[in-house]
Amino acid sequence: MTLHYSTLLFDLDGTLTDPKLGITRSVQYALAKLGIAEDDLDKLEPFIGPPLAGSFKDIYAFSDSKSVQAVEYYREYFREKGMYENEIYAGIRLLLEALVNQGHVLMVATSKPTVFAEKILSYFEIASYFQAVCGSNLDGTRSDKTEIIEHLIREYKLEKPATVMIGDRKHDIIGAHNAGIASIGVGYGYGSESELAAIKPTYCVRSVQELAALLA
């Protein structure tokens, strides 16, 4: 089966790059600043993908003000080291090049602040493949994936039937559902098989290679 969407919205963390080390070390740093020691980075994987402030609330039961402080500490580490403790998934660069050559319009829709997303794309030398990058604002606004997708649809006058959201977490798929567009859940990122199955993406793939075959 080959799809024929002209505009492809890509999540960043867990979809284009594997950010585990940088994100979990940044969370570890923020927790330590707040008196919480966490030596097992694997336990911090749930922070990969969703908006940060919400994750601090959900996972550590932080108050609104404490969550804001935790995000500020997180960014202290992330700005200097964390964003570069990251790696692009094998096959992604070739996939992006092929999609652009086929005439697709590629955009990034991420809950990560736009300024960080742009730096990461530039660092990995894949920024040129994307016509737009939309993330959250540094003040925490526009962090919900539905808002981000809807902003791209409005700003670039995207045709919903010709647009698909590609991501690894439930927030990506829920955002696509809410915005009225199709979705592709990718199983090689940080969303579990059960997480993705429960929210019923339009399509599911297990690898970058399967994604390439679906979109080719």
Tab-separated table of C-alpha atoms in Angstrom:
chain	number	residue	atom	x	y	z
A	1	MET	CA	0.000	0.000	0.000
A	2	THR	CA	1.340	3.414	-0.979
A	3	LEU	CA	-0.141	6.638	0.342
A	4	HIS	CA	-0.583	9.841	-1.590
A	5	TYR	CA	-0.439	12.698	0.935
A	6	SER	CA	1.201	15.840	-0.397
A	7	THR	CA	1.987	17.405	3.007
A	8	LEU	CA	3.742	15.374	5.697
A	9	LEU	CA	3.953	16.638	9.276
A	10	PHE	CA	6.752	14.981	11.254
A	11	ASP	CA	7.127	14.843	15.001
A	12	LEU	CA	10.766	15.361	16.040
A	13	ASP	CA	11.638	13.406	19.198
A	14	GLY	CA	11.213	9.675	18.694
A	15	THR	CA	10.317	10.095	15.026
A	16	LEU	CA	13.182	11.891	13.291
A	17	THR	CA	15.768	11.594	16.057
A	18	ASP	CA	16.408	9.449	19.112
A	19	PRO	CA	16.758	12.058	21.879
A	20	LYS	CA	16.789	9.707	24.867
A	21	LEU	CA	20.163	10.564	26.357
A	22	GLY	CA	19.754	14.326	26.122
A	23	ILE	CA	16.178	14.489	27.360
A	24	THR	CA	16.586	12.039	30.226
A	25	ARG	CA	19.824	13.658	31.418
A	26	SER	CA	18.136	17.063	31.293
A	27	VAL	CA	15.234	15.720	33.379
A	28	GLN	CA	17.708	14.055	35.755
A	29	TYR	CA	19.497	17.404	36.168
A	30	ALA	CA	16.223	19.247	36.844
A	31	LEU	CA	15.118	16.692	39.429
A	32	ALA	CA	18.483	16.851	41.180
A	33	LYS	CA	18.154	20.647	41.442
A	34	LEU	CA	14.836	20.020	43.184
A	35	GLY	CA	16.280	17.447	45.571
A	36	ILE	CA	15.190	14.280	43.765
A	37	ALA	CA	17.871	11.747	42.840
A	38	GLU	CA	17.117	9.482	39.873
A	39	ASP	CA	20.011	7.341	38.647
A	40	ASP	CA	18.051	5.190	36.199
A	41	LEU	CA	17.606	7.132	32.955
A	42	ASP	CA	15.293	4.433	31.597
A	43	LYS	CA	12.692	5.492	34.172
A	44	LEU	CA	12.648	8.966	32.626
A	45	GLU	CA	11.714	7.794	29.113
A	46	PRO	CA	8.048	8.869	29.580
A	47	PHE	CA	9.311	12.477	29.348
A	48	ILE	CA	10.203	11.930	25.678
A	49	GLY	CA	7.463	13.393	23.504
A	50	PRO	CA	4.797	15.034	25.687
A	51	PRO	CA	4.955	18.656	26.884
A	52	LEU	CA	7.481	18.870	29.710
A	53	ALA	CA	5.476	20.774	32.304
A	54	GLY	CA	2.628	18.297	32.025
A	55	SER	CA	5.003	15.380	32.449
A	56	PHE	CA	6.488	16.809	35.632
A	57	LYS	CA	2.941	17.190	36.963
A	58	ASP	CA	1.795	13.737	35.883
A	59	ILE	CA	4.866	11.740	36.869
A	60	TYR	CA	6.077	13.609	39.972
A	61	ALA	CA	2.858	15.338	41.038
A	62	PHE	CA	4.534	18.747	40.901
A	63	SER	CA	2.421	21.861	41.363
A	64	ASP	CA	2.097	24.323	38.493
A	65	SER	CA	4.797	26.578	39.920
A	66	LYS	CA	7.163	23.691	40.670
A	67	SER	CA	6.658	22.325	37.155
A	68	VAL	CA	7.604	25.707	35.695
A	69	GLN	CA	10.743	25.731	37.845
A	70	ALA	CA	11.581	22.167	36.765
A	71	VAL	CA	11.297	23.152	33.096
A	72	GLU	CA	13.653	26.089	33.684
A	73	TYR	CA	16.221	23.776	35.287
A	74	TYR	CA	15.745	21.254	32.473
A	75	ARG	CA	16.573	23.937	29.904
A	76	GLU	CA	19.770	24.911	31.733
A	77	TYR	CA	21.208	21.507	30.855
A	78	PHE	CA	19.395	21.072	27.552
A	79	ARG	CA	20.655	24.343	26.039
A	80	GLU	CA	24.288	23.527	26.777
A	81	LYS	CA	24.451	19.761	26.302
A	82	GLY	CA	21.150	17.953	26.096
A	83	MET	CA	20.020	18.969	22.624
A	84	TYR	CA	23.239	17.564	21.169
A	85	GLU	CA	23.052	14.261	23.089
A	86	ASN	CA	20.813	12.997	20.335
A	87	GLU	CA	21.105	11.008	17.116
A	88	ILE	CA	19.182	10.838	13.884
A	89	TYR	CA	17.495	7.500	13.221
A	90	ALA	CA	19.144	5.370	10.567
A	91	GLY	CA	17.450	5.851	7.217
A	92	ILE	CA	15.714	9.134	8.059
A	93	ARG	CA	18.008	11.355	6.011
A	94	LEU	CA	17.546	9.204	2.898
A	95	LEU	CA	13.782	9.114	3.471
A	96	LEU	CA	13.529	12.909	3.746
A	97	GLU	CA	15.605	13.390	0.619
A	98	ALA	CA	13.459	10.939	-1.334
A	99	LEU	CA	10.208	12.535	-0.174
A	100	VAL	CA	11.347	16.025	-1.159
A	101	ASN	CA	12.509	14.745	-4.537
A	102	GLN	CA	9.050	13.228	-5.033
A	103	GLY	CA	7.482	16.641	-4.484
A	104	HIS	CA	6.148	16.252	-0.947
A	105	VAL	CA	5.972	19.247	1.385
A	106	LEU	CA	7.577	18.390	4.725
A	107	MET	CA	6.989	20.213	8.006
A	108	VAL	CA	7.907	19.570	11.634
A	109	ALA	CA	5.184	19.589	14.312
A	110	THR	CA	6.772	19.157	17.743
A	111	SER	CA	5.965	19.946	21.364
A	112	LYS	CA	9.596	20.977	21.818
A	113	PRO	CA	10.134	24.769	21.732
A	114	THR	CA	10.543	25.903	18.138
A	115	VAL	CA	13.919	27.524	18.846
A	116	PHE	CA	15.375	24.212	20.072
A	117	ALA	CA	13.780	22.192	17.275
A	118	GLU	CA	15.333	24.484	14.664
A	119	LYS	CA	18.782	24.163	16.244
A	120	ILE	CA	18.529	20.362	16.325
A	121	LEU	CA	17.449	20.152	12.679
A	122	SER	CA	20.353	22.412	11.717
A	123	TYR	CA	22.800	20.411	13.850
A	124	PHE	CA	21.850	17.227	11.993
A	125	GLU	CA	21.860	19.092	8.665
A	126	ILE	CA	18.273	18.172	7.795
A	127	ALA	CA	16.662	21.611	8.227
A	128	SER	CA	16.653	22.211	4.473
A	129	TYR	CA	14.165	19.396	3.912
A	130	PHE	CA	11.444	21.183	5.886
A	131	GLN	CA	9.406	24.134	4.702
A	132	ALA	CA	8.184	24.948	8.210
A	133	VAL	CA	8.961	24.103	11.831
A	134	CYS	CA	6.277	24.616	14.452
A	135	GLY	CA	6.807	23.880	18.125
A	136	SER	CA	5.840	25.333	21.451
A	137	ASN	CA	6.738	28.777	22.752
A	138	LEU	CA	9.323	29.172	25.504
A	139	ASP	CA	6.637	30.500	27.852
A	140	GLY	CA	4.829	27.157	27.636
A	141	THR	CA	2.035	28.261	25.326
A	142	ARG	CA	1.135	26.282	22.200
A	143	SER	CA	2.576	23.099	23.692
A	144	ASP	CA	-0.422	20.909	22.902
A	145	LYS	CA	0.028	18.897	19.699
A	146	THR	CA	-3.495	19.743	18.514
A	147	GLU	CA	-2.691	23.463	18.715
A	148	ILE	CA	0.565	22.937	16.850
A	149	ILE	CA	-1.021	20.969	14.008
A	150	GLU	CA	-3.920	23.404	13.722
A	151	HIS	CA	-1.487	26.330	13.608
A	152	LEU	CA	0.322	24.763	10.644
A	153	ILE	CA	-2.977	24.062	8.881
A	154	ARG	CA	-4.096	27.685	9.297
A	155	GLU	CA	-0.762	29.348	8.649
A	156	TYR	CA	0.014	27.426	5.469
A	157	LYS	CA	-3.577	26.840	4.328
A	158	LEU	CA	-3.047	23.092	4.239
A	159	GLU	CA	-5.703	20.860	2.725
A	160	LYS	CA	-6.682	18.390	5.442
A	161	PRO	CA	-7.356	15.405	3.130
A	162	ALA	CA	-3.853	15.814	1.688
A	163	THR	CA	-2.087	16.134	5.070
A	164	VAL	CA	-0.851	13.410	7.438
A	165	MET	CA	0.788	13.579	10.886
A	166	ILE	CA	3.650	11.150	11.595
A	167	GLY	CA	4.655	10.493	15.206
A	168	ASP	CA	5.542	7.959	17.879
A	169	ARG	CA	3.400	9.015	20.845
A	170	LYS	CA	-0.324	9.164	21.513
A	171	HIS	CA	-0.189	12.965	21.623
A	172	ASP	CA	0.758	13.025	17.929
A	173	ILE	CA	-2.151	10.810	16.955
A	174	ILE	CA	-4.668	12.532	19.226
A	175	GLY	CA	-3.566	15.865	17.773
A	176	ALA	CA	-4.147	14.550	14.258
A	177	HIS	CA	-7.578	13.200	15.202
A	178	ASN	CA	-8.572	16.518	16.772
A	179	ALA	CA	-7.316	18.498	13.774
A	180	GLY	CA	-9.188	16.287	11.329
A	181	ILE	CA	-6.203	14.815	9.482
A	182	ALA	CA	-4.818	11.313	8.946
A	183	SER	CA	-2.000	9.912	11.086
A	184	ILE	CA	0.830	7.396	10.976
A	185	GLY	CA	2.012	5.896	14.253
A	186	VAL	CA	5.665	4.838	14.195
A	187	GLY	CA	6.617	1.943	16.418
A	188	TYR	CA	10.372	2.561	16.523
A	189	GLY	CA	10.093	5.559	18.854
A	190	TYR	CA	8.968	5.863	22.466
A	191	GLY	CA	5.258	5.095	22.287
A	192	SER	CA	4.459	1.505	23.189
A	193	GLU	CA	2.509	-0.741	20.843
A	194	SER	CA	-0.437	-0.682	23.260
A	195	GLU	CA	-0.305	3.140	23.548
A	196	LEU	CA	-0.537	3.551	19.793
A	197	ALA	CA	-3.109	0.796	19.304
A	198	ALA	CA	-5.404	2.345	21.908
A	199	ILE	CA	-5.720	5.624	19.999
A	200	LYS	CA	-6.046	4.061	16.544
A	201	PRO	CA	-3.767	5.918	14.131
A	202	THR	CA	-4.850	5.739	10.503
A	203	TYR	CA	-1.744	3.670	9.726
A	204	CYS	CA	0.998	2.022	11.783
A	205	VAL	CA	4.585	1.134	10.884
A	206	ARG	CA	7.294	-0.578	12.917
A	207	SER	CA	10.439	0.827	11.325
A	208	VAL	CA	11.830	3.668	9.246
A	209	GLN	CA	11.964	1.223	6.349
A	210	GLU	CA	8.241	0.465	6.669
A	211	LEU	CA	7.522	4.183	6.827
A	212	ALA	CA	9.525	4.738	3.657
A	213	ALA	CA	7.652	1.942	1.878
A	214	LEU	CA	4.309	3.367	2.964
A	215	LEU	CA	5.125	6.886	1.793
A	216	ALA	CA	7.122	6.068	-1.340
